Amino acid sequence: MAVSPLAALHRKLFDETDGVKFSKLKDRLLKKHAADERQAVLDILIAYAREGQLLHWRAFLMSDIVHLVEGSQHAAFFAWALGQPELAYRAVDGLLKSIGVEAYAPLVALAASGATRLDVRARAIKSLAVFSRQPFDQGLPSDPGHWKAEQLRLSAVLAWQADGYPDGAGYKAPATHETLTQPLSRLEIAAAFLERNLALRRQREQDLAQPSNWLTVASAKDMAGIDAQWVLPEIYRRFLEWYSPLRVHVDGKRFPRGLHLYGAAELVKAQHGYSVHAVSLRTIAAWPPKLVVIADAGGDPYCVHLEERSIDGDLPVYRAEHGTGGWRFELHTDDFIGFLHEIALAA
């Protein structure tokens, strides 16, 4: 009797001992059979996660299993996987996807367990926050694997449980300036162009508990701190006030090491290590006194000069390489507007 292609793949997966070959077999299984035979593929992957011989692949398969699962049919598997250290991290999301609010109690218990790995406890709290729209993850790294023990807001989670697991309000998007939708000036048009491209990046990945790649309205407090430090050129000050970058990071061919564009909340502190000693907070004599760092790419500073202006009020942007024994600045763009366009094209 002929063996079906799916059954043959099933057998090969369980017999394979080479991780690279296993990866190719798994990809073939998903590509050729997941769309039309989703349940059968799920059964194969779940069986491997339970008893497959390549232990690291048992954990890696959990992401595919969570992606494919629909309904509560596999809730028992995810409940079992929560007790397996190598599977528990992804099992959290599988249980929530399978049974929704019924997963709250076991996940709170998991988060509260001192015997459970820190990253799994953090994953439980992060996923509960996302699912319930509660702010247990506010301001914390998007990846809970980077959370520290003191960042687990367990008391808030337990209070939420005692209150009957109410839904939260979620997070509002950062406030943006109205001119981003109706730009008129050169600065407004450049900022709107950058915002459109950042919005595409946000569509691919965004966590409003720790929003990134936004142009936001700066706080009066942050602008007052900047004004106390410098008299900025008007075009750059207006950019910070109306379009303050919030965790704006771009990469690609133009910035292969990634470029971080500073916002109003970080501009003063961002000078540490350049014009200001990070520990003593004393001015560094070797730094040109009129240069303000507005961005960096892998530590290489991009700066504006406080006293250089063009006829239209714009200003050039300079760049230097760090780690060369001394700062040698070169003109990067003739004007700040051009720098914004360059960043937009990299976003």
Tab-separated table of C-alpha atoms in Angstrom:
chain	number	residue	atom	x	y	z
A	1	MET	CA	0.000	0.000	0.000
A	2	ALA	CA	1.384	3.377	-1.071
A	3	VAL	CA	2.376	5.817	1.677
A	4	SER	CA	0.932	9.316	1.350
A	5	PRO	CA	3.359	12.255	1.005
A	6	LEU	CA	2.221	13.564	4.397
A	7	ALA	CA	2.800	10.241	6.106
A	8	ALA	CA	6.231	9.975	4.489
A	9	LEU	CA	7.164	13.439	5.776
A	10	HIS	CA	5.872	12.468	9.204
A	11	ARG	CA	8.175	9.465	9.300
A	12	LYS	CA	11.190	11.418	8.021
A	13	LEU	CA	10.743	14.117	10.651
A	14	PHE	CA	10.764	11.622	13.490
A	15	ASP	CA	13.725	9.707	12.055
A	16	GLU	CA	15.916	12.731	11.234
A	17	THR	CA	18.833	13.425	13.582
A	18	ASP	CA	20.410	16.354	11.740
A	19	GLY	CA	18.986	19.751	12.765
A	20	VAL	CA	19.523	21.445	9.403
A	21	LYS	CA	17.825	18.620	7.503
A	22	PHE	CA	15.022	18.599	10.063
A	23	SER	CA	14.455	22.319	9.453
A	24	LYS	CA	14.074	21.757	5.717
A	25	LEU	CA	11.649	18.874	6.284
A	26	LYS	CA	9.588	20.975	8.682
A	27	ASP	CA	9.437	23.863	6.188
A	28	ARG	CA	8.330	21.457	3.455
A	29	LEU	CA	5.621	20.086	5.736
A	30	LEU	CA	4.223	23.545	6.396
A	31	LYS	CA	4.513	24.803	2.831
A	32	LYS	CA	2.944	21.787	1.140
A	33	HIS	CA	0.367	20.618	3.661
A	34	ALA	CA	-0.516	23.259	6.282
A	35	ALA	CA	-3.096	25.050	4.142
A	36	ASP	CA	-5.138	21.980	3.148
A	37	GLU	CA	-4.318	19.544	5.954
A	38	ARG	CA	-3.868	21.907	8.883
A	39	GLN	CA	-5.197	19.518	11.521
A	40	ALA	CA	-3.014	16.646	10.393
A	41	VAL	CA	0.046	18.905	10.324
A	42	LEU	CA	-0.792	20.140	13.821
A	43	ASP	CA	-1.027	16.572	15.075
A	44	ILE	CA	2.422	15.819	13.664
A	45	LEU	CA	4.016	18.926	15.168
A	46	ILE	CA	2.381	18.394	18.546
A	47	ALA	CA	3.478	14.767	18.599
A	48	TYR	CA	7.050	15.872	17.911
A	49	ALA	CA	6.898	18.575	20.588
A	50	ARG	CA	5.867	15.877	23.050
A	51	GLU	CA	8.396	13.184	22.180
A	52	GLY	CA	10.685	14.150	19.280
A	53	GLN	CA	14.373	13.263	19.602
A	54	LEU	CA	15.808	16.694	18.691
A	55	LEU	CA	15.130	18.497	21.959
A	56	HIS	CA	15.836	22.037	20.735
A	57	TRP	CA	13.445	21.535	17.823
A	58	ARG	CA	10.686	20.495	20.204
A	59	ALA	CA	10.845	24.039	21.584
A	60	PHE	CA	11.231	25.733	18.189
A	61	LEU	CA	8.119	23.999	16.847
A	62	MET	CA	5.935	25.684	19.459
A	63	SER	CA	5.750	28.922	17.428
A	64	ASP	CA	4.411	27.026	14.398
A	65	ILE	CA	1.942	25.150	16.577
A	66	VAL	CA	0.608	28.356	18.151
A	67	HIS	CA	0.293	29.923	14.693
A	68	LEU	CA	-1.691	27.003	13.276
A	69	VAL	CA	-3.974	26.264	16.212
A	70	GLU	CA	-7.638	27.300	16.056
A	71	GLY	CA	-10.216	26.799	18.777
A	72	SER	CA	-9.818	24.890	22.026
A	73	GLN	CA	-9.114	21.414	20.649
A	74	HIS	CA	-5.453	21.511	21.704
A	75	ALA	CA	-5.860	23.283	25.043
A	76	ALA	CA	-4.826	20.138	26.915
A	77	PHE	CA	-1.536	20.049	25.014
A	78	PHE	CA	-0.726	23.658	25.916
A	79	ALA	CA	-1.689	23.051	29.548
A	80	TRP	CA	0.727	20.107	29.573
A	81	ALA	CA	3.430	22.162	27.826
A	82	LEU	CA	3.273	24.826	30.537
A	83	GLY	CA	4.854	22.259	32.845
A	84	GLN	CA	7.725	21.523	30.443
A	85	PRO	CA	10.550	24.053	30.949
A	86	GLU	CA	11.661	23.958	27.312
A	87	LEU	CA	8.123	24.432	25.953
A	88	ALA	CA	6.455	26.699	28.502
A	89	TYR	CA	7.492	30.064	27.017
A	90	ARG	CA	5.446	29.624	23.828
A	91	ALA	CA	2.795	27.496	25.479
A	92	VAL	CA	1.569	30.637	27.258
A	93	ASP	CA	0.301	32.157	24.022
A	94	GLY	CA	-1.045	28.818	22.816
A	95	LEU	CA	-3.226	28.434	25.889
A	96	LEU	CA	-4.527	32.005	25.590
A	97	LYS	CA	-5.291	31.495	21.918
A	98	SER	CA	-7.056	28.218	22.656
A	99	ILE	CA	-9.273	29.096	25.622
A	100	GLY	CA	-9.001	32.859	26.114
A	101	VAL	CA	-10.024	34.142	29.549
A	102	GLU	CA	-10.142	30.588	30.906
A	103	ALA	CA	-6.344	30.645	30.648
A	104	TYR	CA	-6.067	33.549	33.085
A	105	ALA	CA	-6.007	31.508	36.310
A	106	PRO	CA	-3.304	28.998	35.271
A	107	LEU	CA	-1.180	31.773	33.757
A	108	VAL	CA	-1.411	33.925	36.881
A	109	ALA	CA	-0.375	30.856	38.886
A	110	LEU	CA	2.546	30.355	36.505
A	111	ALA	CA	3.606	33.993	36.862
A	112	ALA	CA	3.453	33.720	40.651
A	113	SER	CA	5.494	30.523	40.822
A	114	GLY	CA	8.981	31.066	42.152
A	115	ALA	CA	9.920	27.633	40.809
A	116	THR	CA	9.281	28.753	37.216
A	117	ARG	CA	11.992	30.298	35.027
A	118	LEU	CA	12.020	34.100	35.013
A	119	ASP	CA	11.512	34.405	31.253
A	120	VAL	CA	8.430	32.145	31.387
A	121	ARG	CA	6.924	34.138	34.258
A	122	ALA	CA	7.588	37.338	32.317
A	123	ARG	CA	6.024	35.843	29.169
A	124	ALA	CA	2.896	34.975	31.142
A	125	ILE	CA	2.547	38.527	32.471
A	126	LYS	CA	3.276	40.101	29.080
A	127	SER	CA	0.745	37.908	27.286
A	128	LEU	CA	-1.883	38.485	29.965
A	129	ALA	CA	-1.308	42.231	29.583
A	130	VAL	CA	-1.746	42.112	25.810
A	131	PHE	CA	-4.814	39.859	25.931
A	132	SER	CA	-6.587	41.717	28.757
A	133	ARG	CA	-5.425	45.220	27.749
A	134	GLN	CA	-4.092	45.764	31.266
A	135	PRO	CA	-0.890	47.844	31.742
A	136	PHE	CA	1.248	45.156	33.383
A	137	ASP	CA	3.875	45.686	30.670
A	138	GLN	CA	3.868	49.471	30.409
A	139	GLY	CA	7.306	50.890	29.737
A	140	LEU	CA	8.992	47.480	29.824
A	141	PRO	CA	10.950	45.912	26.945
A	142	SER	CA	8.702	44.459	24.254
A	143	ASP	CA	10.533	41.147	24.593
A	144	PRO	CA	9.735	39.790	28.089
A	145	GLY	CA	12.827	37.634	27.840
A	146	HIS	CA	14.726	40.829	28.721
A	147	TRP	CA	12.705	41.620	31.851
A	148	LYS	CA	14.368	41.553	35.251
A	149	ALA	CA	12.836	39.918	38.316
A	150	GLU	CA	12.022	43.290	39.887
A	151	GLN	CA	10.063	44.265	36.772
A	152	LEU	CA	7.465	41.519	37.231
A	153	ARG	CA	4.412	43.483	38.365
A	154	LEU	CA	3.056	40.498	40.219
A	155	SER	CA	1.205	42.506	42.851
A	156	ALA	CA	-0.768	44.276	40.119
A	157	VAL	CA	-1.510	40.949	38.414
A	158	LEU	CA	-2.733	39.391	41.663
A	159	ALA	CA	-4.887	42.435	42.414
A	160	TRP	CA	-6.376	42.123	38.927
A	161	GLN	CA	-7.139	38.468	39.624
A	162	ALA	CA	-8.792	39.330	42.966
A	163	ASP	CA	-10.928	41.894	41.121
A	164	GLY	CA	-12.268	39.242	38.744
A	165	TYR	CA	-9.976	39.756	35.714
A	166	PRO	CA	-11.544	42.956	34.291
A	167	ASP	CA	-10.551	44.138	30.831
A	168	GLY	CA	-8.319	47.199	30.735
A	169	ALA	CA	-8.419	50.214	28.462
A	170	GLY	CA	-5.287	49.339	26.534
A	171	TYR	CA	-2.822	51.969	25.372
A	172	LYS	CA	-3.427	55.117	23.384
A	173	ALA	CA	-1.162	55.899	20.486
A	174	PRO	CA	1.316	58.720	21.203
A	175	ALA	CA	0.056	62.242	20.485
A	176	THR	CA	1.139	63.620	17.100
A	177	HIS	CA	1.084	67.120	15.634
A	178	GLU	CA	-1.737	68.036	13.280
A	179	THR	CA	0.667	69.221	10.579
A	180	LEU	CA	1.746	65.642	9.927
A	181	THR	CA	-1.523	65.196	8.054
A	182	GLN	CA	-1.622	68.689	6.498
A	183	PRO	CA	1.999	69.761	5.946
A	184	LEU	CA	2.797	73.139	4.382
A	185	SER	CA	6.365	74.230	5.157
A	186	ARG	CA	9.526	72.404	4.069
A	187	LEU	CA	10.012	71.095	7.594
A	188	GLU	CA	6.404	69.934	7.854
A	189	ILE	CA	6.598	68.162	4.490
A	190	ALA	CA	9.852	66.428	5.437
A	191	ALA	CA	8.435	65.345	8.809
A	192	ALA	CA	5.252	64.060	7.149
A	193	PHE	CA	7.338	62.046	4.682
A	194	LEU	CA	9.317	60.528	7.539
A	195	GLU	CA	6.113	59.801	9.475
A	196	ARG	CA	4.540	57.943	6.521
A	197	ASN	CA	7.541	55.655	6.264
A	198	LEU	CA	7.742	55.135	10.012
A	199	ALA	CA	4.050	54.214	9.972
A	200	LEU	CA	4.823	51.387	7.543
A	201	ARG	CA	7.477	50.145	9.954
A	202	ARG	CA	4.961	50.323	12.825
A	203	GLN	CA	2.518	48.199	10.840
A	204	ARG	CA	5.110	45.439	10.738
A	205	GLU	CA	5.906	45.610	14.439
A	206	GLN	CA	4.547	47.798	17.227
A	207	ASP	CA	3.984	47.402	20.946
A	208	LEU	CA	2.144	50.373	22.429
A	209	ALA	CA	3.332	49.399	25.904
A	210	GLN	CA	6.749	50.544	24.636
A	211	PRO	CA	5.936	52.527	21.456
A	212	SER	CA	8.656	52.972	18.864
A	213	ASN	CA	9.163	54.800	15.573
A	214	TRP	CA	6.796	57.692	16.279
A	215	LEU	CA	7.072	61.443	15.809
A	216	THR	CA	5.343	62.887	18.865
A	217	VAL	CA	4.563	66.247	20.443
A	218	ALA	CA	7.279	66.980	23.012
A	219	SER	CA	6.396	67.792	26.606
A	220	ALA	CA	6.831	71.340	27.889
A	221	LYS	CA	9.174	69.966	30.571
A	222	ASP	CA	11.489	68.353	28.018
A	223	MET	CA	11.586	71.499	25.889
A	224	ALA	CA	12.326	73.630	28.953
A	225	GLY	CA	15.268	71.354	29.782
A	226	ILE	CA	16.585	71.751	26.237
A	227	ASP	CA	16.154	75.535	26.284
A	228	ALA	CA	18.059	75.693	29.553
A	229	GLN	CA	20.947	73.854	27.899
A	230	TRP	CA	21.177	75.496	24.464
A	231	VAL	CA	19.711	78.095	22.130
A	232	LEU	CA	18.904	75.677	19.310
A	233	PRO	CA	18.472	76.756	15.692
A	234	GLU	CA	14.770	77.404	15.179
A	235	ILE	CA	14.188	74.739	12.534
A	236	TYR	CA	15.668	71.988	14.713
A	237	ARG	CA	13.938	73.235	17.856
A	238	ARG	CA	10.593	73.260	16.007
A	239	PHE	CA	11.243	69.709	14.827
A	240	LEU	CA	11.806	68.552	18.409
A	241	GLU	CA	8.788	70.437	19.721
A	242	TRP	CA	6.310	69.212	17.110
A	243	TYR	CA	7.850	65.953	15.881
A	244	SER	CA	9.985	64.658	18.741
A	245	PRO	CA	11.309	61.194	17.744
A	246	LEU	CA	10.160	58.449	20.098
A	247	ARG	CA	12.500	55.446	19.855
A	248	VAL	CA	13.078	56.131	16.160
A	249	HIS	CA	15.573	53.614	14.838
A	250	VAL	CA	16.186	52.937	11.146
A	251	ASP	CA	18.629	50.722	9.287
A	252	GLY	CA	19.367	49.422	5.820
A	253	LYS	CA	21.960	50.288	3.172
A	254	ARG	CA	22.169	53.945	4.193
A	255	PHE	CA	22.715	53.071	7.843
A	256	PRO	CA	23.956	49.469	7.976
A	257	ARG	CA	24.714	49.751	11.705
A	258	GLY	CA	21.349	51.350	12.400
A	259	LEU	CA	20.645	55.007	13.156
A	260	HIS	CA	18.990	56.267	16.342
A	261	LEU	CA	17.376	59.718	15.962
A	262	TYR	CA	17.130	61.457	19.336
A	263	GLY	CA	13.916	62.880	20.762
A	264	ALA	CA	13.353	65.788	23.139
A	265	ALA	CA	13.180	63.496	26.179
A	266	GLU	CA	16.683	62.125	25.569
A	267	LEU	CA	18.600	64.881	23.801
A	268	VAL	CA	20.368	66.311	26.866
A	269	LYS	CA	21.412	62.921	28.235
A	270	ALA	CA	22.380	61.725	24.749
A	271	GLN	CA	25.360	64.124	24.851
A	272	HIS	CA	26.971	61.913	27.515
A	273	GLY	CA	30.057	60.272	26.124
A	274	TYR	CA	30.418	62.983	23.473
A	275	SER	CA	30.523	66.509	24.918
A	276	VAL	CA	29.866	65.461	28.524
A	277	HIS	CA	31.581	62.812	30.631
A	278	ALA	CA	28.968	60.158	31.447
A	279	VAL	CA	30.055	59.755	35.091
A	280	SER	CA	31.485	63.078	36.256
A	281	LEU	CA	29.145	65.105	33.979
A	282	ARG	CA	32.016	67.466	33.230
A	283	THR	CA	32.447	69.018	29.820
A	284	ILE	CA	34.911	67.135	27.619
A	285	ALA	CA	37.501	69.631	26.366
A	286	ALA	CA	38.208	67.745	23.135
A	287	TRP	CA	34.602	68.117	21.951
A	288	PRO	CA	33.815	71.127	19.713
A	289	PRO	CA	31.648	73.277	22.012
A	290	LYS	CA	29.058	74.350	19.432
A	291	LEU	CA	28.180	70.857	18.190
A	292	VAL	CA	25.051	69.101	19.489
A	293	VAL	CA	24.616	65.386	18.781
A	294	ILE	CA	21.145	64.733	17.324
A	295	ALA	CA	21.573	61.093	16.279
A	296	ASP	CA	24.076	58.272	16.263
A	297	ALA	CA	24.783	55.230	14.149
A	298	GLY	CA	26.621	52.595	16.137
A	299	GLY	CA	28.224	55.321	18.231
A	300	ASP	CA	29.139	57.562	15.281
A	301	PRO	CA	27.640	60.990	16.099
A	302	TYR	CA	25.528	63.125	13.751
A	303	CYS	CA	25.559	66.755	14.871
A	304	VAL	CA	24.218	70.220	14.187
A	305	HIS	CA	26.249	73.390	14.769
A	306	LEU	CA	24.590	75.984	16.961
A	307	GLU	CA	25.901	78.929	14.968
A	308	GLU	CA	25.718	77.735	11.358
A	309	ARG	CA	22.570	78.704	9.463
A	310	SER	CA	21.703	78.965	5.796
A	311	ILE	CA	19.696	81.815	4.294
A	312	ASP	CA	16.423	79.896	4.685
A	313	GLY	CA	17.179	79.076	8.337
A	314	ASP	CA	18.181	75.454	7.763
A	315	LEU	CA	21.450	74.039	9.051
A	316	PRO	CA	24.014	71.435	7.947
A	317	VAL	CA	24.491	68.067	9.614
A	318	TYR	CA	27.985	66.791	10.407
A	319	ARG	CA	29.188	63.268	11.076
A	320	ALA	CA	32.299	61.777	12.696
A	321	GLU	CA	33.571	58.264	13.376
A	322	HIS	CA	34.142	57.239	16.968
A	323	GLY	CA	37.169	55.255	18.142
A	324	THR	CA	39.664	56.929	15.811
A	325	GLY	CA	41.652	58.719	18.521
A	326	GLY	CA	40.079	62.113	17.864
A	327	TRP	CA	36.955	63.677	16.409
A	328	ARG	CA	37.191	64.532	12.694
A	329	PHE	CA	33.868	65.912	11.525
A	330	GLU	CA	32.781	65.885	7.911
A	331	LEU	CA	29.737	67.421	6.278
A	332	HIS	CA	27.051	64.762	5.974
A	333	THR	CA	24.135	66.742	4.509
A	334	ASP	CA	23.896	70.390	3.538
A	335	ASP	CA	20.722	70.837	5.550
A	336	PHE	CA	18.636	69.190	8.260
A	337	ILE	CA	15.691	68.757	5.883
A	338	GLY	CA	17.897	66.619	3.666
A	339	PHE	CA	18.914	64.547	6.695
A	340	LEU	CA	15.247	63.878	7.483
A	341	HIS	CA	14.639	62.754	3.905
A	342	GLU	CA	17.619	60.410	4.125
A	343	ILE	CA	16.249	58.876	7.342
A	344	ALA	CA	12.792	58.542	5.790
A	345	LEU	CA	14.177	56.614	2.835
A	346	ALA	CA	15.914	54.240	5.269
A	347	ALA	CA	12.782	53.673	7.377
